[in-house]
Short mmCIF file of C-alpha atoms in Angstrom, two decimals:
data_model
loop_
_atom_site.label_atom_id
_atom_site.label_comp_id
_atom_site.label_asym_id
_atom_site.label_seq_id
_atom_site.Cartn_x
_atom_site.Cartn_y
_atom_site.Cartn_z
CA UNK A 1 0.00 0.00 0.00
CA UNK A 2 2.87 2.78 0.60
CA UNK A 3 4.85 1.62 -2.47
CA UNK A 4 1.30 2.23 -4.39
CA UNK A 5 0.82 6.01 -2.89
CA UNK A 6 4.15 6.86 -3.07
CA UNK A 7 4.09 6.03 -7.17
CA UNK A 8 1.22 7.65 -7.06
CA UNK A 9 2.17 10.99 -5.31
CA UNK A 10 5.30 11.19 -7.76
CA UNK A 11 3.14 11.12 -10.98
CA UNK A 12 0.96 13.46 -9.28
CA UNK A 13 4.23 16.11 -9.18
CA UNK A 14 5.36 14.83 -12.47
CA UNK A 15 1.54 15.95 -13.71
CA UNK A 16 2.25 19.46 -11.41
CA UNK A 17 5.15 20.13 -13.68
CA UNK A 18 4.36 19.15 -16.80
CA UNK A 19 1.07 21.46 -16.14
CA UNK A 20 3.11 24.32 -14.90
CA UNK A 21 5.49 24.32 -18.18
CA UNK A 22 2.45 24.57 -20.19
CA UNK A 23 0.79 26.98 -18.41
CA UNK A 24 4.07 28.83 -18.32
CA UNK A 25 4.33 28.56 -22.25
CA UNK A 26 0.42 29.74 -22.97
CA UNK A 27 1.47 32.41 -20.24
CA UNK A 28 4.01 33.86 -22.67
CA UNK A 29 2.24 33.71 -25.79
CA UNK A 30 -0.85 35.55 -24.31
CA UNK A 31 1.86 38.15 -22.93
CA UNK A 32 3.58 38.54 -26.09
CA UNK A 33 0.96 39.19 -28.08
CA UNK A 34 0.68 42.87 -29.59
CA UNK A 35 3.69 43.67 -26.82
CA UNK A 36 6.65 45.63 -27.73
CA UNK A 37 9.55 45.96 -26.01
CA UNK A 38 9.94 49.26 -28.32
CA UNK A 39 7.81 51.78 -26.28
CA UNK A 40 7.40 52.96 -22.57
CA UNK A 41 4.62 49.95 -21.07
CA UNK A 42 2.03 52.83 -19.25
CA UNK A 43 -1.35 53.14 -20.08
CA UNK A 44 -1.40 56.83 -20.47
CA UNK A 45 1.84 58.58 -22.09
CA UNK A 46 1.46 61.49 -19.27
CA UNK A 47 2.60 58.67 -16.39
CA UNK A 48 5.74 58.76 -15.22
CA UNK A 49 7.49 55.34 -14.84
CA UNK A 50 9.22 55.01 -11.73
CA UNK A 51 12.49 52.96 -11.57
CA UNK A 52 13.99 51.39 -8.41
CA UNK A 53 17.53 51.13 -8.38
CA UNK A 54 20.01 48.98 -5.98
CA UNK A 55 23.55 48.96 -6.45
CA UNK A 56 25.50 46.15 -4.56
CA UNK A 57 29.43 46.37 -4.60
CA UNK A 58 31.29 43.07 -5.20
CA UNK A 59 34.64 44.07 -5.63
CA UNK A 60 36.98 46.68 -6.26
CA UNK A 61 39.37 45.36 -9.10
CA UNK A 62 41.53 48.00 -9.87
CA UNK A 63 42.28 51.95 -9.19
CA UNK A 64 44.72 53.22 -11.39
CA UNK A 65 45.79 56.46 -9.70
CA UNK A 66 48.04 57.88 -12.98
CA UNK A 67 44.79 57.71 -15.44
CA UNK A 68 42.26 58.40 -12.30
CA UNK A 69 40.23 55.44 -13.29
CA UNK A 70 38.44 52.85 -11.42
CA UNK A 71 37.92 49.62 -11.80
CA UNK A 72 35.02 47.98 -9.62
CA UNK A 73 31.91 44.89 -10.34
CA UNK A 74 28.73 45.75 -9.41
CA UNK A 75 25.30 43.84 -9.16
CA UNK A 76 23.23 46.33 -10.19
CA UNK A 77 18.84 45.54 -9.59
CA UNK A 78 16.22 47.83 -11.67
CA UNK A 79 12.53 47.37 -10.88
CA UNK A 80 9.70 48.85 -12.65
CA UNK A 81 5.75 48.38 -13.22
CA UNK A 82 5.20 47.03 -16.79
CA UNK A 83 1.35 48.00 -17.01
CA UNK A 84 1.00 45.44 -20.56
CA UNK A 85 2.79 42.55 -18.52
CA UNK A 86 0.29 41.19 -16.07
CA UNK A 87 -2.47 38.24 -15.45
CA UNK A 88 -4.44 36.79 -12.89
CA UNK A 89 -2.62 33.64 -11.02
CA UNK A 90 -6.10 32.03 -11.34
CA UNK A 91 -5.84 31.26 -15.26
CA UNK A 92 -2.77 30.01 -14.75
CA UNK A 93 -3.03 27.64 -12.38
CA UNK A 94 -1.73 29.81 -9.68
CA UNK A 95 1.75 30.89 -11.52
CA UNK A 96 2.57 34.19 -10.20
CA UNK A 97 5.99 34.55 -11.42
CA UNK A 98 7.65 34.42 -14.75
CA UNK A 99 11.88 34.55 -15.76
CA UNK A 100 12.25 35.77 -19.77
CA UNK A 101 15.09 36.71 -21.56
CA UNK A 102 15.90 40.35 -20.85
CA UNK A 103 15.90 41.29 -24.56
CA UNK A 104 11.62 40.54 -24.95
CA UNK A 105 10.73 43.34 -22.40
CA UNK A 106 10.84 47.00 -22.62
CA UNK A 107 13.85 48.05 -19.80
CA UNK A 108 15.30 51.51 -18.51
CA UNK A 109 18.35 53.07 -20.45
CA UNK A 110 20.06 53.69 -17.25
CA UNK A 111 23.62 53.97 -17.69
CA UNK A 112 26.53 55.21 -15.90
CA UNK A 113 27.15 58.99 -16.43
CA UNK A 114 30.62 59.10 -15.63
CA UNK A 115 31.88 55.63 -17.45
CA UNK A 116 35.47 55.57 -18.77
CA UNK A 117 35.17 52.26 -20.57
CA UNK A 118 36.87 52.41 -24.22
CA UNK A 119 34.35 49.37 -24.99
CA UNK A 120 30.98 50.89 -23.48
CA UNK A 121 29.41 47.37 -22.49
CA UNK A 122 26.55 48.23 -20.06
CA UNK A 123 25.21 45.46 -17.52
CA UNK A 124 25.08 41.45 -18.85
CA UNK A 125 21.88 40.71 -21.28
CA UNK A 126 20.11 38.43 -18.30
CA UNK A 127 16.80 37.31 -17.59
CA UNK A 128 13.98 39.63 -15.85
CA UNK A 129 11.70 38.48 -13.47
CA UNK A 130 7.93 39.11 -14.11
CA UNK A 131 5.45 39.17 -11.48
CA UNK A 132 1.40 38.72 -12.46
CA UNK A 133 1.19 42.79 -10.75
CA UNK A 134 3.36 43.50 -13.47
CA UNK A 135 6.60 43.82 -11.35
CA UNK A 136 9.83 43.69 -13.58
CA UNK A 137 12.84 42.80 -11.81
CA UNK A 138 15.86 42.99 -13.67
CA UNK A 139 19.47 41.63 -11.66
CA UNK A 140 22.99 42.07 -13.92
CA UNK A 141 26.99 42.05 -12.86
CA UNK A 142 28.74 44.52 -14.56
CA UNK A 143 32.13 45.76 -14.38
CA UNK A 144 32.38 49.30 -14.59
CA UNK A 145 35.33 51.55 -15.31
CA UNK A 146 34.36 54.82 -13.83
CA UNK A 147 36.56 58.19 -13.79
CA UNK A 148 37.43 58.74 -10.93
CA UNK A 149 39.25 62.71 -9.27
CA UNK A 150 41.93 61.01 -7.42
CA UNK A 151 43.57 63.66 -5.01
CA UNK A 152 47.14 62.43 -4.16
CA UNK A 153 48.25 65.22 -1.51
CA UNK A 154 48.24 62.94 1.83
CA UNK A 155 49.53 60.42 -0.60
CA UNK A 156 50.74 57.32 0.88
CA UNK A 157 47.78 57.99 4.16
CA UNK A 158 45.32 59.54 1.71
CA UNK A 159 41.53 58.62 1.50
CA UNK A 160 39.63 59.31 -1.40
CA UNK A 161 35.94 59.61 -2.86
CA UNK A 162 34.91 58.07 -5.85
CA UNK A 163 31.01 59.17 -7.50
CA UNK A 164 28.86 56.31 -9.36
CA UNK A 165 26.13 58.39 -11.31
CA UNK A 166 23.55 56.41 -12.83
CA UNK A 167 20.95 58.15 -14.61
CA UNK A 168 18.09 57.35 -17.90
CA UNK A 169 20.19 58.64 -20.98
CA UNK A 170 16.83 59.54 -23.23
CA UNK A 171 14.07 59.94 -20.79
CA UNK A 172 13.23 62.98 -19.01
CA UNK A 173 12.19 63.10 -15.40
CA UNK A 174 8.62 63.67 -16.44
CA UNK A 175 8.91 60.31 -18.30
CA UNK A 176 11.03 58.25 -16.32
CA UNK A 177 11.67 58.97 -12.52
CA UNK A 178 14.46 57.19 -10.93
CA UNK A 179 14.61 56.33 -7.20
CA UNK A 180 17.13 54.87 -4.95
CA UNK A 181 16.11 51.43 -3.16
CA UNK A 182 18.32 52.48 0.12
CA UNK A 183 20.34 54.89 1.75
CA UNK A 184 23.51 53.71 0.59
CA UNK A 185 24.96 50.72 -1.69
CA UNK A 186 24.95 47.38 -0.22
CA UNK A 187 27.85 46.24 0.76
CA UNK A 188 27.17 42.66 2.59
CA UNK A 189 28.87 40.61 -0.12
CA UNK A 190 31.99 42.82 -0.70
CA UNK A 191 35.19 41.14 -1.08
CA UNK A 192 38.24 42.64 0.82
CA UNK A 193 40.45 44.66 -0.94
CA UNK A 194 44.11 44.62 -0.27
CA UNK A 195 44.94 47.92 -0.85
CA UNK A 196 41.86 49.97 0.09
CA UNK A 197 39.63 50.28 3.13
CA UNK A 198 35.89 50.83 1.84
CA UNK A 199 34.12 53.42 4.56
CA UNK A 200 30.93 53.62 3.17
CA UNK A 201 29.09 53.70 -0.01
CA UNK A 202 25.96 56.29 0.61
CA UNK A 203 23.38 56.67 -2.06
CA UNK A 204 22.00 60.68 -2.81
CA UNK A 205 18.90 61.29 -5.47
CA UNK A 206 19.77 64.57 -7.40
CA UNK A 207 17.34 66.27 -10.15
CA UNK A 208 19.73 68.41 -12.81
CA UNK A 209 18.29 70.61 -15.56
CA UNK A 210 20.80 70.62 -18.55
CA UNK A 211 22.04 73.42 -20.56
CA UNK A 212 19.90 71.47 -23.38
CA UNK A 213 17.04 70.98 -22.43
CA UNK A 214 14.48 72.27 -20.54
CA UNK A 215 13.34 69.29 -18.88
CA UNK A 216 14.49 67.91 -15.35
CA UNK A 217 16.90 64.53 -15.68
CA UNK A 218 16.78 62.72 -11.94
CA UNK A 219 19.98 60.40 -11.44
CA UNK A 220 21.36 58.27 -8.27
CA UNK A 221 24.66 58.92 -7.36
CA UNK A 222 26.69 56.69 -5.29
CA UNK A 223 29.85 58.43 -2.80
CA UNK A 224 32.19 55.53 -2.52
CA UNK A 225 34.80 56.24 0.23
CA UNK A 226 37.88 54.75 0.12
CA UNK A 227 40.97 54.57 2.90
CA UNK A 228 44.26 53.37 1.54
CA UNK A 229 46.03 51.07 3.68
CA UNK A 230 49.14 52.63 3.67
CA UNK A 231 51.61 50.33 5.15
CA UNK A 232 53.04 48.58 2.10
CA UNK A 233 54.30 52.37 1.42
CA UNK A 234 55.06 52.86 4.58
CA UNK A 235 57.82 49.69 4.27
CA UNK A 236 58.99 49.92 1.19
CA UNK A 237 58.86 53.81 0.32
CA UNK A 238 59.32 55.55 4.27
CA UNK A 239 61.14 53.72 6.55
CA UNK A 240 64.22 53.03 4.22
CA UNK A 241 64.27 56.71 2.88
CA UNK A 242 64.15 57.69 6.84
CA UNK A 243 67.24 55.41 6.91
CA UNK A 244 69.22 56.75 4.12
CA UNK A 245 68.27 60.11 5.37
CA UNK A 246 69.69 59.63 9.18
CA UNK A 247 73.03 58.93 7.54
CA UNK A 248 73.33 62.44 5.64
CA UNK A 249 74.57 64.05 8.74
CA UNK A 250 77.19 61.19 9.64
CA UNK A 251 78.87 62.92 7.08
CA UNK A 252 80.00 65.53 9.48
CA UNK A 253 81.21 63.10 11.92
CA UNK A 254 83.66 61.74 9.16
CA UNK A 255 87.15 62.08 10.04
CA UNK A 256 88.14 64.90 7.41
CA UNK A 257 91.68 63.20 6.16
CA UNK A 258 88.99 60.65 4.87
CA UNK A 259 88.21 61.87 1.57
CA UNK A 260 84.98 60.28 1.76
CA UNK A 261 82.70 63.35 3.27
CA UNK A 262 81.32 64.35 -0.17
CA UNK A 263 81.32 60.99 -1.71
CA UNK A 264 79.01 59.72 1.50
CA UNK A 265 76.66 63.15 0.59
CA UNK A 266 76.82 62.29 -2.89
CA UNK A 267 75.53 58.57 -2.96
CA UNK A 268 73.21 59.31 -0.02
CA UNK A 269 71.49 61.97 -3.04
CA UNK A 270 71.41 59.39 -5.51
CA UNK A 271 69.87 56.61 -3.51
CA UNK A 272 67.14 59.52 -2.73
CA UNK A 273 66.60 60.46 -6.34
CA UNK A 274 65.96 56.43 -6.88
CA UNK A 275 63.32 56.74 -4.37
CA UNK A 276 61.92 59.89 -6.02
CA UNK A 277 61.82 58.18 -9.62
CA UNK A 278 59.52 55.33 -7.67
CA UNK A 279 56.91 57.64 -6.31
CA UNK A 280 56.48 60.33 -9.57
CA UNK A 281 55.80 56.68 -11.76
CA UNK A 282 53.23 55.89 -9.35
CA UNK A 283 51.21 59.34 -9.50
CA UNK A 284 49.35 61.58 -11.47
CA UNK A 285 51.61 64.08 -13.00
CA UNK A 286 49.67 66.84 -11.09
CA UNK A 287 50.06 70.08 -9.49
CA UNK A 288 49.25 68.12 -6.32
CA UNK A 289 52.81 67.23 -4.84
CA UNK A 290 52.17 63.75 -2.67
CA UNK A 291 53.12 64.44 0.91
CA UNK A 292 56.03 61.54 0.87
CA UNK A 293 57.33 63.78 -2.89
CA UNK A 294 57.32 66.64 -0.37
CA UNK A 295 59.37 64.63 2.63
CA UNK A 296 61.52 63.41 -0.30
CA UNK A 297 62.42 67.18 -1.73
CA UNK A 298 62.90 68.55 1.67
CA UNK A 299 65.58 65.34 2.74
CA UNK A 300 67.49 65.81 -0.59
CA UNK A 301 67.76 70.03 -0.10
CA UNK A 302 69.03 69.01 3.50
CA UNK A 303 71.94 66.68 1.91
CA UNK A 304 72.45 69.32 -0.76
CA UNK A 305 73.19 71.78 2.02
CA UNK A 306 75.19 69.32 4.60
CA UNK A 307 77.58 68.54 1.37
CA UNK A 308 78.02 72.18 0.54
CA UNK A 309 79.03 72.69 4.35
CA UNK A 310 81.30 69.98 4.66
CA UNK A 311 83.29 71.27 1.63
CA UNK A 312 83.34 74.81 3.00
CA UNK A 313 84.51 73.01 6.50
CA UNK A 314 87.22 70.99 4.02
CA UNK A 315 88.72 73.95 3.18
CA UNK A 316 89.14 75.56 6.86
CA UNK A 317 90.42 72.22 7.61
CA UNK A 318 93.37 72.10 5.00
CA UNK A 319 94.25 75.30 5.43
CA UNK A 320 97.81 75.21 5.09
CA UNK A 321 101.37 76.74 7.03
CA UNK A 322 100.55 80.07 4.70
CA UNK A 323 97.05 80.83 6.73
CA UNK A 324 96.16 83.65 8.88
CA UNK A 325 96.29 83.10 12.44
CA UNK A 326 92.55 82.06 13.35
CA UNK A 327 91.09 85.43 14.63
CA UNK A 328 90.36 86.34 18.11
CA UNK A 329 86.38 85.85 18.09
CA UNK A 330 86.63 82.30 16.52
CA UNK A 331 89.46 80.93 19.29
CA UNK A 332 87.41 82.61 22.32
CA UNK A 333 83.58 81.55 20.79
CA UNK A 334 84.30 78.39 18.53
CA UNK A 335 87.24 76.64 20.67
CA UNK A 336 86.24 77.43 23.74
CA UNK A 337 82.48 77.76 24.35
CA UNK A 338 81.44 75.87 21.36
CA UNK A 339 84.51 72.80 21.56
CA UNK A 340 82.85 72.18 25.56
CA UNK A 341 79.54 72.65 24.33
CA UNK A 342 80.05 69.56 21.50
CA UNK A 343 82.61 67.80 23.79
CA UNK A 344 85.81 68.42 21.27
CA UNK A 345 89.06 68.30 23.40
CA UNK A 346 91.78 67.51 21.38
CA UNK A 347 93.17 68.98 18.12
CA UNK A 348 94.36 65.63 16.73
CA UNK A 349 92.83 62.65 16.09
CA UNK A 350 93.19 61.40 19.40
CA UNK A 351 95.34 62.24 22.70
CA UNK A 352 98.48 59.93 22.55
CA UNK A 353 99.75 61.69 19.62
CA UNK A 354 99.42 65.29 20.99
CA UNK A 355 101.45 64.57 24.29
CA UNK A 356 103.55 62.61 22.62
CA UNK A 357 104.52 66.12 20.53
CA UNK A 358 104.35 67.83 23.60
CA UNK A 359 107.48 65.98 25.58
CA UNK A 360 109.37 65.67 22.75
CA UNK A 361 109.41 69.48 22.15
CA UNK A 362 110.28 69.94 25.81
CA UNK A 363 113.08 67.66 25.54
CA UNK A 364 114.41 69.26 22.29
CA UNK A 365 114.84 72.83 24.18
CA UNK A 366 116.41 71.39 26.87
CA UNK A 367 119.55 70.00 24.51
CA UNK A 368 119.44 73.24 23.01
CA UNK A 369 119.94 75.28 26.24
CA UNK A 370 122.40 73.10 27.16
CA UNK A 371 124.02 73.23 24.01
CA UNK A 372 124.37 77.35 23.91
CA UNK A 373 126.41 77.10 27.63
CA UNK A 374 129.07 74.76 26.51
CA UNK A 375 129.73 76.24 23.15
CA UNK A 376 131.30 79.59 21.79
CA UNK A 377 130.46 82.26 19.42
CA UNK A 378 129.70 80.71 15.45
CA UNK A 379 128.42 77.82 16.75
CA UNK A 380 125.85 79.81 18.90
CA UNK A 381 124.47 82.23 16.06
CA UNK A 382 123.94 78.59 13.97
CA UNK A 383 121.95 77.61 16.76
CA UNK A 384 119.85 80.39 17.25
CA UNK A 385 119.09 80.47 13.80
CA UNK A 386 118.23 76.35 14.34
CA UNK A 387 115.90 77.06 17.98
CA UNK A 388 114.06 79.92 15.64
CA UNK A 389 112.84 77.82 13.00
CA UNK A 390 111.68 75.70 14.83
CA UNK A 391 110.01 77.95 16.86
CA UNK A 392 108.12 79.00 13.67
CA UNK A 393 107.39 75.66 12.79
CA UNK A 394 105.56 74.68 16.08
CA UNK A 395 104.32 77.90 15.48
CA UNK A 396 102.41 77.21 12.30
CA UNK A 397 101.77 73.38 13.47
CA UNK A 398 100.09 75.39 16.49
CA UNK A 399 98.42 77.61 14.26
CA UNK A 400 97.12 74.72 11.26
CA UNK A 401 96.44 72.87 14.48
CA UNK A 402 94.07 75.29 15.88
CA UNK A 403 92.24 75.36 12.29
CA UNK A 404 92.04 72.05 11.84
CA UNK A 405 90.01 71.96 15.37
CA UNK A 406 88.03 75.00 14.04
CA UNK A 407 86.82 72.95 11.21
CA UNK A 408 86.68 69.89 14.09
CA UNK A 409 84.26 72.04 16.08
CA UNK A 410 81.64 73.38 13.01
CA UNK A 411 81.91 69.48 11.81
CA UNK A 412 80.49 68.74 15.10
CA UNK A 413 77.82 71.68 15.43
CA UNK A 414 76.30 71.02 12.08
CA UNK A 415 76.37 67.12 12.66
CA UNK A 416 73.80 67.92 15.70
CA UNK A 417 71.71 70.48 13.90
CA UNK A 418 71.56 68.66 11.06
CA UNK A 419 70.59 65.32 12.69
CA UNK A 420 67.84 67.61 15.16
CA UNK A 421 66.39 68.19 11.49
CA UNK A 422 66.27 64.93 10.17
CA UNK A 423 64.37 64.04 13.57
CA UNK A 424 61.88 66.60 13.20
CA UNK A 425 61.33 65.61 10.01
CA UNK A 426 60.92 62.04 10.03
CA UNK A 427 58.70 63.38 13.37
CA UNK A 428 56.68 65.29 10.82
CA UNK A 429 55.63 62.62 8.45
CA UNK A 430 55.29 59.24 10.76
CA UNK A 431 52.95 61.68 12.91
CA UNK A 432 50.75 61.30 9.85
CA UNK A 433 50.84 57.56 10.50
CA UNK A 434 49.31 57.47 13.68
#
């Protein structure tokens, strides 16, 4: 006995469908006939058709920054009222809902106002879905390239705004009116993107009168708001240039007798200008400088001026046994106040050498003094003449001595104002960060 209802309850749904197809079937032909999918479907040509429209963002694909272009798929949902396209569920054995190809029924020409696409395609040919109250429903993806003001000043911790405006392209408000399904885009389904933060995507209705025509054209314009996640910049663009940049003002701490002051300011440039070349392929060429192009001009005018300095300190530093004494302000201001302010003590390299000079000058006038009582008249004038050139020898090693601390004692001041810079700087543009 269940075997036997059971067959019979699956012919019964077998029956079910087979009715429903050709209900279905009859149900098109009796809609199709005299229809055209040519002409606005109201009963009187004075009604306006009212359009619901719901934009859902999938995905942002792509936002090319140089062209100011962007790249996003959308689900976009239009519903009207087609006043030729309904019937009473009764007659058709209680089918209230219909799916036909797109292309039979009369739809919208609502397009995207501000589309960059070279190729135009507007939303994918799909089915509608008819209800018997004569409720179109018409779902399609579509990947839109829309243009896109992209305003690189805060550039790499910028955020920026992109507009979607959708609008009927040959009706007229009085014709068509257009109205926006919710406050703002839906944005349940949206896949992550790795380089922007979406904020929100709110939805505004505006009516515009043309320059054209008299007649009002309404049109839904979606805000998106986007964050960029800046910290791929941050790593790859900041922190080394923050590096490169903190040793500019080692250069000053270089011992002069180097020779490698300028060629440290030199390279340090170059491996700036690298860094510059990356950033200026990356934006816009605009009058907008990006705030990291801004750090990055401001670093390499810094290393311009600390390898100017050093070679103006280079030449105090060689200045040779021909030099003018140094003059009374610099010894009493730059070797005394300013070499304990920056903690330089001694003129050479380091201490051993200079006492070493010291006791073997003491010990040299000691032979000579001894020298002058044991021995007569030539012999004494030769000596003299020896003890006074070497008096002006020490005498210019004093006085190259005391220039070569000079430069010493500048190397050291601009070292520290130089590096307070840097700081303040760096300071300037990670503050932006947080």
């Amino acid at each position: 006995g269940f075997a036997h209802s059971h067959h019979l309850s699956w012919i019964q749904i077998l029956f079910n469908q087979c009715a429903h197809s050709k209900y279905a079937q009859k149900l098109l032909a009796d809609l199709m006939t005299n229809y055209t999918s040519a002409l606005r479907p109201v009963e009187d040509t004075n009604t306006i058709l009212n359009v619901t429209l719901q934009v859902t963002l999938s995905h942002i694909i792509d936002m090319d920054e140089r062209n100011q272009i962007l790249t996003a798929y959308l689900w976009i949902r239009q519903v009207w009222f087609d006043a030729h396209l309904k019937w009473k569920k009764e007659d058709y054995d209680g089918l209230d809902t219909i799916r036909i190809p797109g292309s039979n029924v009369w739809r919208p020409d609502i397009v995207l106002y501000n589309s960059a696409d070279n190729q135009f395609t507007g939303p994918m040919d799909t089915n509608v879905v008819i209800q018997h109250d004569g409720q179109v429903m018409w779902d399609s993806p579509a990947i839109t390239k829309s243009s896109c003001r992209v305003d690189v000043s805060f550039f790499p911790f910028d955020g920026q705004q992109c507009r979607f405006t959708y609008g009927s392209w040959t009706y007229n408000g009085n014709q068509l009116d257009i109205q926006n399904a919710m406050e703002s885009a839906d944005l349940a389904d949206l896949v992550e993107n790795v380089e922007w933060e979406v904020l929100g995507m709110p939805a505004k209705r505006n009516i515009i009168l043309y320059g054209c025509c008299a007649d009002p054209y309404p049109d839904v314009t979606y805000t998106l708001k986007l964050k960029r996640r800046a910290s791929f910049y941050v790593f790859n663009l900041l922190i080394p240039c923050v590096m490169i940049s903190f040793l500019a003002p080692l250069g000053f701490y270089l011992p002069a007798d180097s020779g490698e002051k300028v060629s440290l300011g030199v390279t340090v440039m170059l491996a700036l200008t690298v860094f510059q070349l990356l950033v200026a392929e990356i934006m816009p060429p605009s009058e907008n400088v990006p705030l990291i192009g801004k750090y990055y001009i401001a670093t390499m005018t810094m290393i311009t001026a600390s390898t100017a300095m050093t070679i103006f300190i280079m030449n105090i530093h060689h200045c040779g046994p021909d030099a003018k004494p140094v003059p009374k302000w610099a010894k009493t201001f730059i070797l005394q106040y300013m070499a304990r302010m920056f903690f330089v003590y001694e003129v050479g390299e380091n201490c051993m050498s200079a006492q070493m000079e010291k006791q073997e000058y003491e010990m040299k006038d000691g032979d000579i003094f001894c020298s002058i009582h044991s021995n007569e008249g030539p012999l004494l004038r030769n000596i003299e003449y020896i003890a006074n050139c070497y008096r002006d020898q020490r005498a210019t090693q004093r006085k190259t001595g005391e220039w070569k601390k000079v430069a010493k004692v500048l190397d050291r001041f601009f070292m520290w104002m130089f590096f307070i810079m840097v700081f303040f700087m760096s300071l300037l543009i990670m503050g932006k960060v947080i």
